[in-house]
């Protein structure tokens, strides 16, 4: 039995460490892609990931100290954290509409501010470089790889198609990361409950 508890204790420490690293990685990913999401979503995601990191470290500390109180607290908060995350991910999966690439590109086109989009997403025009040709405008350098205005360096895809694909990929990545975090949270919760019970039983045996 003692060997089993030790194994679970080590597993709990390792899984909580992985959970913390995943949350830190998620924070980094959100920071890189913050321009494609609403400010409210970004703030909520930062707060959620920061809380995950906090309680992952609490779980590590509790397991090392073999504290019944801290281990139980860690278990409760991991469960409390996982439940709304499951709900929000399911809502995001079924109800969230991917940001409209057409609206983003149209705004940039009307403001004559396509250069940044074209270089970042390696695209040209709204649907293709022909958008400039039809308006009897020269194709801008930003439509070319490394700004080299050669036919072989011209970006073929239009920005609406390229951005929509990018937004869809972002949604899929978010859902995958969210479910992975939930899985680790629930696993750490189960281990924390087992450890809390084991530590309590150990304390009782030591009293006799």
GROMACS .gro file of C-alpha atoms in nm:
model
  208
    1UNK     CA    1   0.000   0.000   0.000
    2UNK     CA    2   0.285   0.238   0.087
    3UNK     CA    3   0.441   0.180  -0.254
    4UNK     CA    4   0.110   0.254  -0.426
    5UNK     CA    5   0.071   0.583  -0.238
    6UNK     CA    6   0.426   0.683  -0.326
    7UNK     CA    7   0.360   0.606  -0.693
    8UNK     CA    8   0.040   0.812  -0.693
    9UNK     CA    9   0.219   1.094  -0.512
   10UNK     CA   10   0.495   1.107  -0.775
   11UNK     CA   11   0.237   1.080  -1.055
   12UNK     CA   12   0.042   1.369  -0.903
   13UNK     CA   13   0.352   1.588  -0.887
   14UNK     CA   14   0.447   1.508  -1.248
   15UNK     CA   15   0.095   1.559  -1.385
   16UNK     CA   16   0.051   1.888  -1.200
   17UNK     CA   17   0.386   2.006  -1.339
   18UNK     CA   18   0.273   1.912  -1.693
   19UNK     CA   19  -0.060   2.090  -1.632
   20UNK     CA   20   0.124   2.406  -1.526
   21UNK     CA   21   0.348   2.390  -1.835
   22UNK     CA   22   0.045   2.341  -2.062
   23UNK     CA   23  -0.127   2.643  -1.906
   24UNK     CA   24   0.188   2.856  -1.950
   25UNK     CA   25   0.206   2.738  -2.312
   26UNK     CA   26  -0.160   2.831  -2.359
   27UNK     CA   27  -0.087   3.181  -2.224
   28UNK     CA   28   0.192   3.217  -2.479
   29UNK     CA   29  -0.033   3.095  -2.762
   30UNK     CA   30  -0.307   3.340  -2.661
   31UNK     CA   31  -0.055   3.626  -2.652
   32UNK     CA   32   0.059   3.546  -3.007
   33UNK     CA   33  -0.298   3.518  -3.140
   34UNK     CA   34  -0.464   3.790  -2.929
   35UNK     CA   35  -0.530   4.007  -3.236
   36UNK     CA   36  -0.780   3.753  -3.374
   37UNK     CA   37  -0.993   3.731  -3.057
   38UNK     CA   38  -1.207   3.973  -2.858
   39UNK     CA   39  -1.052   4.153  -2.563
   40UNK     CA   40  -1.298   3.991  -2.320
   41UNK     CA   41  -1.207   3.641  -2.442
   42UNK     CA   42  -0.833   3.711  -2.415
   43UNK     CA   43  -0.864   3.847  -2.059
   44UNK     CA   44  -1.083   3.553  -1.949
   45UNK     CA   45  -0.837   3.304  -2.102
   46UNK     CA   46  -0.540   3.472  -1.931
   47UNK     CA   47  -0.716   3.461  -1.593
   48UNK     CA   48  -0.822   3.096  -1.635
   49UNK     CA   49  -0.471   2.984  -1.734
   50UNK     CA   50  -0.313   3.181  -1.449
   51UNK     CA   51  -0.549   3.013  -1.200
   52UNK     CA   52  -0.463   2.671  -1.348
   53UNK     CA   53  -0.091   2.742  -1.297
   54UNK     CA   54  -0.155   2.855  -0.939
   55UNK     CA   55  -0.348   2.546  -0.837
   56UNK     CA   56  -0.115   2.312  -1.024
   57UNK     CA   57   0.170   2.442  -0.809
   58UNK     CA   58  -0.054   2.413  -0.502
   59UNK     CA   59  -0.111   2.047  -0.593
   60UNK     CA   60   0.264   1.990  -0.623
   61UNK     CA   61   0.333   2.158  -0.288
   62UNK     CA   62   0.047   1.969  -0.119
   63UNK     CA   63   0.172   1.632  -0.245
   64UNK     CA   64   0.530   1.702  -0.133
   65UNK     CA   65   0.416   1.820   0.212
   66UNK     CA   66   0.159   1.536   0.238
   67UNK     CA   67  -0.090   1.793   0.366
   68UNK     CA   68  -0.448   1.669   0.387
   69UNK     CA   69  -0.590   2.023   0.392
   70UNK     CA   70  -0.388   2.153   0.096
   71UNK     CA   71  -0.442   1.836  -0.108
   72UNK     CA   72  -0.819   1.851  -0.049
   73UNK     CA   73  -0.821   2.223  -0.134
   74UNK     CA   74  -0.631   2.153  -0.455
   75UNK     CA   75  -0.878   1.878  -0.549
   76UNK     CA   76  -1.182   2.100  -0.489
   77UNK     CA   77  -1.046   2.392  -0.689
   78UNK     CA   78  -0.936   2.169  -0.978
   79UNK     CA   79  -1.290   2.031  -1.000
   80UNK     CA   80  -1.442   2.379  -0.970
   81UNK     CA   81  -1.208   2.493  -1.249
   82UNK     CA   82  -1.278   2.195  -1.476
   83UNK     CA   83  -1.660   2.214  -1.468
   84UNK     CA   84  -1.704   2.567  -1.613
   85UNK     CA   85  -1.421   2.496  -1.856
   86UNK     CA   86  -1.608   2.191  -1.987
   87UNK     CA   87  -1.926   2.398  -2.022
   88UNK     CA   88  -1.753   2.690  -2.194
   89UNK     CA   89  -1.565   2.459  -2.434
   90UNK     CA   90  -1.890   2.283  -2.531
   91UNK     CA   91  -2.058   2.620  -2.586
   92UNK     CA   92  -1.760   2.740  -2.788
   93UNK     CA   93  -1.772   2.422  -2.996
   94UNK     CA   94  -2.143   2.444  -3.082
   95UNK     CA   95  -2.235   2.813  -3.063
   96UNK     CA   96  -1.924   3.021  -3.133
   97UNK     CA   97  -1.911   3.172  -3.481
   98UNK     CA   98  -1.564   3.198  -3.625
   99UNK     CA   99  -1.459   3.557  -3.676
  100UNK     CA  100  -1.553   3.678  -4.024
  101UNK     CA  101  -1.246   3.703  -4.245
  102UNK     CA  102  -1.450   3.886  -4.507
  103UNK     CA  103  -1.536   4.164  -4.263
  104UNK     CA  104  -1.172   4.198  -4.152
  105UNK     CA  105  -1.043   4.212  -4.510
  106UNK     CA  106  -1.316   4.450  -4.628
  107UNK     CA  107  -1.228   4.695  -4.351
  108UNK     CA  108  -0.859   4.676  -4.439
  109UNK     CA  109  -0.938   4.715  -4.812
  110UNK     CA  110  -1.155   5.022  -4.759
  111UNK     CA  111  -0.893   5.178  -4.532
  112UNK     CA  112  -0.621   5.105  -4.789
  113UNK     CA  113  -0.444   4.905  -4.520
  114UNK     CA  114  -0.390   4.567  -4.687
  115UNK     CA  115  -0.010   4.556  -4.671
  116UNK     CA  116   0.006   4.420  -4.315
  117UNK     CA  117  -0.250   4.145  -4.384
  118UNK     CA  118  -0.090   4.045  -4.712
  119UNK     CA  119   0.256   4.004  -4.565
  120UNK     CA  120   0.139   3.836  -4.243
  121UNK     CA  121  -0.092   3.582  -4.408
  122UNK     CA  122   0.091   3.555  -4.744
  123UNK     CA  123  -0.213   3.648  -4.951
  124UNK     CA  124  -0.303   3.909  -5.211
  125UNK     CA  125  -0.617   4.117  -5.256
  126UNK     CA  126  -0.959   4.020  -5.130
  127UNK     CA  127  -0.995   3.714  -5.353
  128UNK     CA  128  -0.675   3.729  -5.558
  129UNK     CA  129  -0.425   3.969  -5.718
  130UNK     CA  130  -0.686   4.027  -5.989
  131UNK     CA  131  -0.869   4.260  -5.748
  132UNK     CA  132  -0.594   4.516  -5.810
  133UNK     CA  133  -0.584   4.446  -6.184
  134UNK     CA  134  -0.961   4.504  -6.218
  135UNK     CA  135  -0.919   4.844  -6.052
  136UNK     CA  136  -0.629   4.919  -6.286
  137UNK     CA  137  -0.392   4.942  -5.992
  138UNK     CA  138  -0.045   4.798  -5.974
  139UNK     CA  139  -0.004   4.492  -5.753
  140UNK     CA  140   0.165   4.617  -5.432
  141UNK     CA  141   0.502   4.478  -5.314
  142UNK     CA  142   0.327   4.330  -5.007
  143UNK     CA  143   0.168   4.073  -5.240
  144UNK     CA  144   0.508   3.918  -5.299
  145UNK     CA  145   0.724   3.694  -5.080
  146UNK     CA  146   1.011   3.893  -4.929
  147UNK     CA  147   0.869   4.196  -5.118
  148UNK     CA  148   1.042   4.072  -5.433
  149UNK     CA  149   0.816   4.173  -5.722
  150UNK     CA  150   0.870   3.867  -5.938
  151UNK     CA  151   0.588   3.648  -6.082
  152UNK     CA  152   0.714   3.336  -5.903
  153UNK     CA  153   0.699   3.518  -5.566
  154UNK     CA  154   0.340   3.640  -5.605
  155UNK     CA  155   0.094   3.520  -5.338
  156UNK     CA  156  -0.180   3.331  -5.523
  157UNK     CA  157  -0.450   3.301  -5.254
  158UNK     CA  158  -0.683   3.586  -5.165
  159UNK     CA  159  -0.683   3.722  -4.811
  160UNK     CA  160  -1.046   3.633  -4.733
  161UNK     CA  161  -0.984   3.264  -4.799
  162UNK     CA  162  -0.648   3.267  -4.619
  163UNK     CA  163  -0.778   3.447  -4.309
  164UNK     CA  164  -1.089   3.229  -4.284
  165UNK     CA  165  -0.869   2.920  -4.291
  166UNK     CA  166  -0.649   3.077  -4.021
  167UNK     CA  167  -0.949   3.156  -3.798
  168UNK     CA  168  -1.089   2.803  -3.839
  169UNK     CA  169  -0.750   2.654  -3.747
  170UNK     CA  170  -0.733   2.877  -3.440
  171UNK     CA  171  -1.074   2.752  -3.327
  172UNK     CA  172  -0.970   2.388  -3.366
  173UNK     CA  173  -0.645   2.446  -3.177
  174UNK     CA  174  -0.828   2.623  -2.894
  175UNK     CA  175  -1.075   2.336  -2.855
  176UNK     CA  176  -0.797   2.074  -2.854
  177UNK     CA  177  -0.589   2.267  -2.597
  178UNK     CA  178  -0.896   2.325  -2.380
  179UNK     CA  179  -0.991   1.955  -2.373
  180UNK     CA  180  -0.632   1.853  -2.298
  181UNK     CA  181  -0.626   2.095  -2.002
  182UNK     CA  182  -0.962   1.961  -1.879
  183UNK     CA  183  -0.834   1.602  -1.902
  184UNK     CA  184  -0.525   1.686  -1.695
  185UNK     CA  185  -0.733   1.881  -1.442
  186UNK     CA  186  -0.969   1.588  -1.388
  187UNK     CA  187  -0.682   1.340  -1.365
  188UNK     CA  188  -0.504   1.561  -1.111
  189UNK     CA  189  -0.835   1.593  -0.922
  190UNK     CA  190  -0.872   1.213  -0.896
  191UNK     CA  191  -0.513   1.173  -0.776
  192UNK     CA  192  -0.555   1.458  -0.526
  193UNK     CA  193  -0.867   1.295  -0.379
  194UNK     CA  194  -0.684   0.962  -0.348
  195UNK     CA  195  -0.385   1.131  -0.182
  196UNK     CA  196  -0.602   1.333   0.058
  197UNK     CA  197  -0.773   1.013   0.176
  198UNK     CA  198  -0.440   0.829   0.199
  199UNK     CA  199  -0.273   1.111   0.395
  200UNK     CA  200  -0.571   1.126   0.634
  201UNK     CA  201  -0.556   0.749   0.694
  202UNK     CA  202  -0.179   0.772   0.748
  203UNK     CA  203  -0.228   1.046   1.010
  204UNK     CA  204  -0.489   0.836   1.191
  205UNK     CA  205  -0.262   0.532   1.200
  206UNK     CA  206   0.020   0.744   1.344
  207UNK     CA  207  -0.206   0.851   1.632
  208UNK     CA  208  -0.228   0.492   1.760
   0.00000   0.00000   0.00000
